Coordinates of C-alpha atoms in Angstrom, one line a residue:
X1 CA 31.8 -18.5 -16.5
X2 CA 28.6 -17.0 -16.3
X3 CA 27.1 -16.8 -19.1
X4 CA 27.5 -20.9 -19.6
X5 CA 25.7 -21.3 -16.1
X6 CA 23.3 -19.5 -17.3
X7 CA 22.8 -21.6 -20.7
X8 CA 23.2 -24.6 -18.5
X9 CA 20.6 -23.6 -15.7
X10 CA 18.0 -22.4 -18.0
X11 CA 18.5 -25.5 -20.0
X12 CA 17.9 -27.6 -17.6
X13 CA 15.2 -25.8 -16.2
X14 CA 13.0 -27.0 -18.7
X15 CA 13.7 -30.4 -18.9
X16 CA 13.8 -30.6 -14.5
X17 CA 10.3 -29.8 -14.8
X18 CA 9.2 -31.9 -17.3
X19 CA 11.4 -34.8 -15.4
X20 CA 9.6 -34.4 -12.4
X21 CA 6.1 -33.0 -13.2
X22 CA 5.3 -34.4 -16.7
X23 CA 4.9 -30.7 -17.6
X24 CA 4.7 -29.4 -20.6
X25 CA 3.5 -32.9 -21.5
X26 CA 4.7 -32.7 -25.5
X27 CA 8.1 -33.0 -24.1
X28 CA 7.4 -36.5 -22.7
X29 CA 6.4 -38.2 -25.6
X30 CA 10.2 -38.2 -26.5
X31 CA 11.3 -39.8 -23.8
X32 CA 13.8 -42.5 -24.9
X33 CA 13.3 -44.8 -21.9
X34 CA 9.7 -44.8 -21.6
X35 CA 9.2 -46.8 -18.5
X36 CA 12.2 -45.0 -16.3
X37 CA 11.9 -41.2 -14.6
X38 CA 8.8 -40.4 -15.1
X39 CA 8.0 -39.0 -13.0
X40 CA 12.2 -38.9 -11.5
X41 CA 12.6 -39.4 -8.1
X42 CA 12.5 -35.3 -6.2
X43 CA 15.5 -36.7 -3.5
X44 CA 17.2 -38.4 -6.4
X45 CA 16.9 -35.1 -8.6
X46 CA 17.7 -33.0 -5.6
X47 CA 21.0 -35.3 -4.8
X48 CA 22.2 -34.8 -8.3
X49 CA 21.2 -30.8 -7.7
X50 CA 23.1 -30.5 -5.1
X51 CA 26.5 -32.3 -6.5
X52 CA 26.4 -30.3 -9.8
X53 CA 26.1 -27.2 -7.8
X54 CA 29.4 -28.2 -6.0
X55 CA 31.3 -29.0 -8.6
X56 CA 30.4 -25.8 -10.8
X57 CA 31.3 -23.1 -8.1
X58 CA 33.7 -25.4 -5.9
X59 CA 35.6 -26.9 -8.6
X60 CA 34.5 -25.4 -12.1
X61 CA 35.2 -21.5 -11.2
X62 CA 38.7 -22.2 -10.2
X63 CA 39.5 -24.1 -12.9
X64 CA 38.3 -21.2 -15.1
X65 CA 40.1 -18.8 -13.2
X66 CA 43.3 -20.8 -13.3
X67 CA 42.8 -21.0 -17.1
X68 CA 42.7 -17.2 -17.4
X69 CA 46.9 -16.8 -17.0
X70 CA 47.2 -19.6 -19.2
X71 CA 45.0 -18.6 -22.2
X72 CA 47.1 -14.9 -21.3
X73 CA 50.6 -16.5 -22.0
X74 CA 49.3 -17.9 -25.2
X75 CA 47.4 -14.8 -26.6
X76 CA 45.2 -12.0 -25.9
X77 CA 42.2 -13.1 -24.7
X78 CA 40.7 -10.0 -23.2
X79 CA 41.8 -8.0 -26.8
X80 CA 39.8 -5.4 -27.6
X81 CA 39.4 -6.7 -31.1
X82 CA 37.1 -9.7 -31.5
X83 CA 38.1 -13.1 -33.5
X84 CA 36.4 -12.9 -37.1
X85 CA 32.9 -15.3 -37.5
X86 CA 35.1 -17.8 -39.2
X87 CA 38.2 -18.0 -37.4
X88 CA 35.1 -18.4 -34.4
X89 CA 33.9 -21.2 -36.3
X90 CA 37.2 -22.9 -36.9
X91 CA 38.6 -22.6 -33.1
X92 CA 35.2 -24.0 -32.0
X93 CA 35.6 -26.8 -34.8
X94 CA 39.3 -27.9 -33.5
X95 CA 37.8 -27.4 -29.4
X96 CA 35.5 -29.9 -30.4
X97 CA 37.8 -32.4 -31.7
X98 CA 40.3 -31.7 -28.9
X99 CA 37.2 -32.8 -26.6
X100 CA 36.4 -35.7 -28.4
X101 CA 39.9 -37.3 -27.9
X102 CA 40.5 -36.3 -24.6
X103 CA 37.4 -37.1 -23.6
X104 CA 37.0 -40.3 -25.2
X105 CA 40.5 -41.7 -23.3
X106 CA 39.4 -40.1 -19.9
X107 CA 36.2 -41.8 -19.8
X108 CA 37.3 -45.0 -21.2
X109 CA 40.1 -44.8 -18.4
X110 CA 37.5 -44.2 -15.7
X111 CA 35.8 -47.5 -17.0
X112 CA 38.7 -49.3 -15.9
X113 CA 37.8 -52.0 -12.9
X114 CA 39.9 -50.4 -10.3
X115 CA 39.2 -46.9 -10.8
X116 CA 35.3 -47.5 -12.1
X117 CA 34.1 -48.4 -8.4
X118 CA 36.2 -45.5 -6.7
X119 CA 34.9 -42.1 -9.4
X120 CA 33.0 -43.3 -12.0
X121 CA 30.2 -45.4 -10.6
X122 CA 28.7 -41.8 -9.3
X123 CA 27.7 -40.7 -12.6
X124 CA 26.2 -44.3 -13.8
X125 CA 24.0 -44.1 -11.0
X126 CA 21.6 -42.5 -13.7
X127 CA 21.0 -45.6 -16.1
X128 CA 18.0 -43.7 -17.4
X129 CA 20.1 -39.8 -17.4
X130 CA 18.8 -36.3 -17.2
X131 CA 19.8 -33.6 -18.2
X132 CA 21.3 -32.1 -15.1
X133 CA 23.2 -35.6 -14.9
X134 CA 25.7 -34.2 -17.0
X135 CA 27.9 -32.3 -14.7
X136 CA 26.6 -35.1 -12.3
X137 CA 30.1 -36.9 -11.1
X138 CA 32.6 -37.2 -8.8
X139 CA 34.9 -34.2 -7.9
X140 CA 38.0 -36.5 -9.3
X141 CA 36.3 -37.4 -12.8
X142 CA 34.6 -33.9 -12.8
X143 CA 38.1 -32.6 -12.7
X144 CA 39.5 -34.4 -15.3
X145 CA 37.2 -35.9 -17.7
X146 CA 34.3 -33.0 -17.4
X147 CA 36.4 -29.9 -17.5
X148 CA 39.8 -30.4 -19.2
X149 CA 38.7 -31.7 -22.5
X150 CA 37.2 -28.7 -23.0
X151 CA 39.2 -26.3 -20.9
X152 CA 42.3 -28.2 -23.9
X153 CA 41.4 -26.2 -26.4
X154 CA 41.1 -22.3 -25.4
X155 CA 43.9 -23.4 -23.4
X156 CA 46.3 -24.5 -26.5
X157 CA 45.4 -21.9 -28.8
X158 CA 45.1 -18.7 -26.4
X159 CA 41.3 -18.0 -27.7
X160 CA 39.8 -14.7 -27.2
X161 CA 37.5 -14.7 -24.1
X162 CA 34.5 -14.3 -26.5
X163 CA 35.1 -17.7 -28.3
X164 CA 36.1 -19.7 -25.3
X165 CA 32.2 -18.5 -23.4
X166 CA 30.6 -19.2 -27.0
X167 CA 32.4 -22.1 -26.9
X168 CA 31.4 -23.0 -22.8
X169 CA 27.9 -22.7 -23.5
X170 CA 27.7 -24.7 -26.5
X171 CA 29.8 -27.4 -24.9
X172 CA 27.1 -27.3 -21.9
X173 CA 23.9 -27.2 -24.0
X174 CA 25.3 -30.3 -25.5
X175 CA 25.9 -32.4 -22.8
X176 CA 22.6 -32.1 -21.8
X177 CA 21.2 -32.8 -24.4
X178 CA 23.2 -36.0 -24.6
X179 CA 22.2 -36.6 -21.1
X180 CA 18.7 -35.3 -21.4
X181 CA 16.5 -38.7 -22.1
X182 CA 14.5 -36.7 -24.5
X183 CA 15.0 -37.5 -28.2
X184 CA 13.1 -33.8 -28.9
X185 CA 12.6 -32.4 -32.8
X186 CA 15.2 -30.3 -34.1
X187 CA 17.7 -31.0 -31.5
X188 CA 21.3 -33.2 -32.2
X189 CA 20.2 -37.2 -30.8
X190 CA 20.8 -38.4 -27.2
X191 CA 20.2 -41.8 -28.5
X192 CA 23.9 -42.8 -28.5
X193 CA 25.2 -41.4 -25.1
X194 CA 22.0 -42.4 -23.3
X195 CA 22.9 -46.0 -25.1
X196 CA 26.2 -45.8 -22.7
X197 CA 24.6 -45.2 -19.8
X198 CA 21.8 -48.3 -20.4
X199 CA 24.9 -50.9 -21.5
X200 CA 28.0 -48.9 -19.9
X201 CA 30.1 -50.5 -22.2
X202 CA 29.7 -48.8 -25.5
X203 CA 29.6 -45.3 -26.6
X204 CA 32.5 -43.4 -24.9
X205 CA 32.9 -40.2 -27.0
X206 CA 31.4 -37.3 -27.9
X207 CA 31.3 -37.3 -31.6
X208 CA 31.1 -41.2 -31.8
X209 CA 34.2 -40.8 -34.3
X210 CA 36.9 -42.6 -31.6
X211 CA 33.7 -45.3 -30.7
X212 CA 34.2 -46.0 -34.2
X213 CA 37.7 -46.7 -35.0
X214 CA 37.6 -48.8 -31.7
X215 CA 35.2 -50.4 -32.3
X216 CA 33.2 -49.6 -28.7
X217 CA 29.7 -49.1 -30.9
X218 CA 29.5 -52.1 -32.5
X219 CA 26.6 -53.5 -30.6
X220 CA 24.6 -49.8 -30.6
X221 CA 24.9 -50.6 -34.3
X222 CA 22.8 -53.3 -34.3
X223 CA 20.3 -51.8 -32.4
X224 CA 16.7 -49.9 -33.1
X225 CA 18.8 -47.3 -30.8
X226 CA 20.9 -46.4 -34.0
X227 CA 18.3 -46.5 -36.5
X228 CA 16.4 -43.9 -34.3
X229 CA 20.4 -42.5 -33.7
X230 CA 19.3 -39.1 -36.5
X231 CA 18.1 -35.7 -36.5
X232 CA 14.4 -35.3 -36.0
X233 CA 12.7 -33.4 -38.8
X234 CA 9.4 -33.7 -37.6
X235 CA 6.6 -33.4 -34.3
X236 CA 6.5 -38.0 -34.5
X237 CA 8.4 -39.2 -31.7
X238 CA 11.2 -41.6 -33.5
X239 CA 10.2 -44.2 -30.2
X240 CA 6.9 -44.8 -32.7
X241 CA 8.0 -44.5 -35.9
X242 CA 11.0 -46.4 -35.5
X243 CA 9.3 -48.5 -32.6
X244 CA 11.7 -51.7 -30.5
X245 CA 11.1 -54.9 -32.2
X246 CA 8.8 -57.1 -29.7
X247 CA 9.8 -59.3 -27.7
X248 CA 9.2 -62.6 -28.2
X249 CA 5.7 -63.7 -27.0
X250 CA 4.6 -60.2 -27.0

């Protein structure tokens, strides 16, 4: 638990001070919404602070805690013996799909009308995200749709305690990235969640691989958000090589 606090805290770190200061002011240039957070609100950020704080010691740790007996009766996760590189490599590989499928249900379940007003709506306060907004919900959808999908997975296969933290901290660092608002060089793209939170109605997964055999990304498809939706290879913001078409008049 504490080394993926860490990861997550140091993370974000970065990118709160660039959020609310502008500072280091490279990092701006990749801002995907240009015209939103900059600088973010400091009692909005603090709000969202405060919340994820909560619901890492309040609800995470338990959870964790009442994962340990679990991950026990299905293995040996405290073995003195450490998993191989690959067999690392392939447990992280099947956590990651496990996510993506329980994740993709849960939060398409939260968009539902009658439970959308009631848990969901917290998190899509942020139509312009941050990282920090990742763990950024209520106690109810943090529960379910932050922590299980990838609690599933350690869970199912009885993963050594080594894996599942790897595992924890890689599963952090990516959501905030996907939450971040930064399309940054050398980093995977936020362009697709970040598409969710400005249209809400697309882009429900992780991996985009469930969005895709549902169709739920058709119209991020057919948008300059996709085209820009890669891996950036180089220091030229993809916001101005890959610029939105103009508006008509403009």
């Amino acid at each position: 638990m504490l080394a993926p606090t860490i990861a997550f805290w140091s993370f974000n770190a970065m990118l709160m001070l660039a959020d609310a200061t502008g500072v280091p002011a490279f990092i701006t240039r990749y801002r995907i919404q240009r015209d939103r957070n900059n600088p973010v609100e400091p009692a909005k950020l603090w709000q969202a602070v405060r919340t994820v704080l909560f619901n890492q010691f309040c609800l995470s740790a338990p959870m964790v805690m009442l994962m340990y007996p679990i991950m026990q009766w299905r293995g040996n996760p405290c073995g003195p013996e450490l998993p191989t590189f690959h067999w690392a490599l392939l447990e992280i590989a099947i956590f990651g799909l496990m996510e993506e499928i329980m994740f993709y249900y849960s939060h398409r379940l939260f968009h539902h009308p009658a439970l959308y007003k009631h848990f969901h709506k917290v998190h899509h306060e942020w139509t312009a995200p941050i990282g920090v907004v990742a763990l950024y919900a209520h106690p109810v959808e943090h529960v379910l749709s932050n922590m299980l999908p990838p609690m599933l997975g350690p869970m199912l296969m009885g993963s050594h305690v080594a894996t599942t933290t790897l595992w924890f901290c890689v599963a952090l660092v990516i959501t905030s990235i996907s939450h971040c608002g930064y399309h940054l060089p050398f980093l995977p793209s936020p362009e697709f969640h970040d598409f969710h939170h400005l249209k809400f109605n697309q882009c429900y997964g992780v991996l985009g691989v469930l969005d895709r055999l549902h169709g739920t990304d058709t119209v991020f498809k057919k948008t300059k958000a996709y085209e820009r939706h890669t891996l950036l290879l180089n220091l030229t913001p993809l916001s101005e090589s890959i610029p939105d078409t103009p508006k008509q008049g403009e």
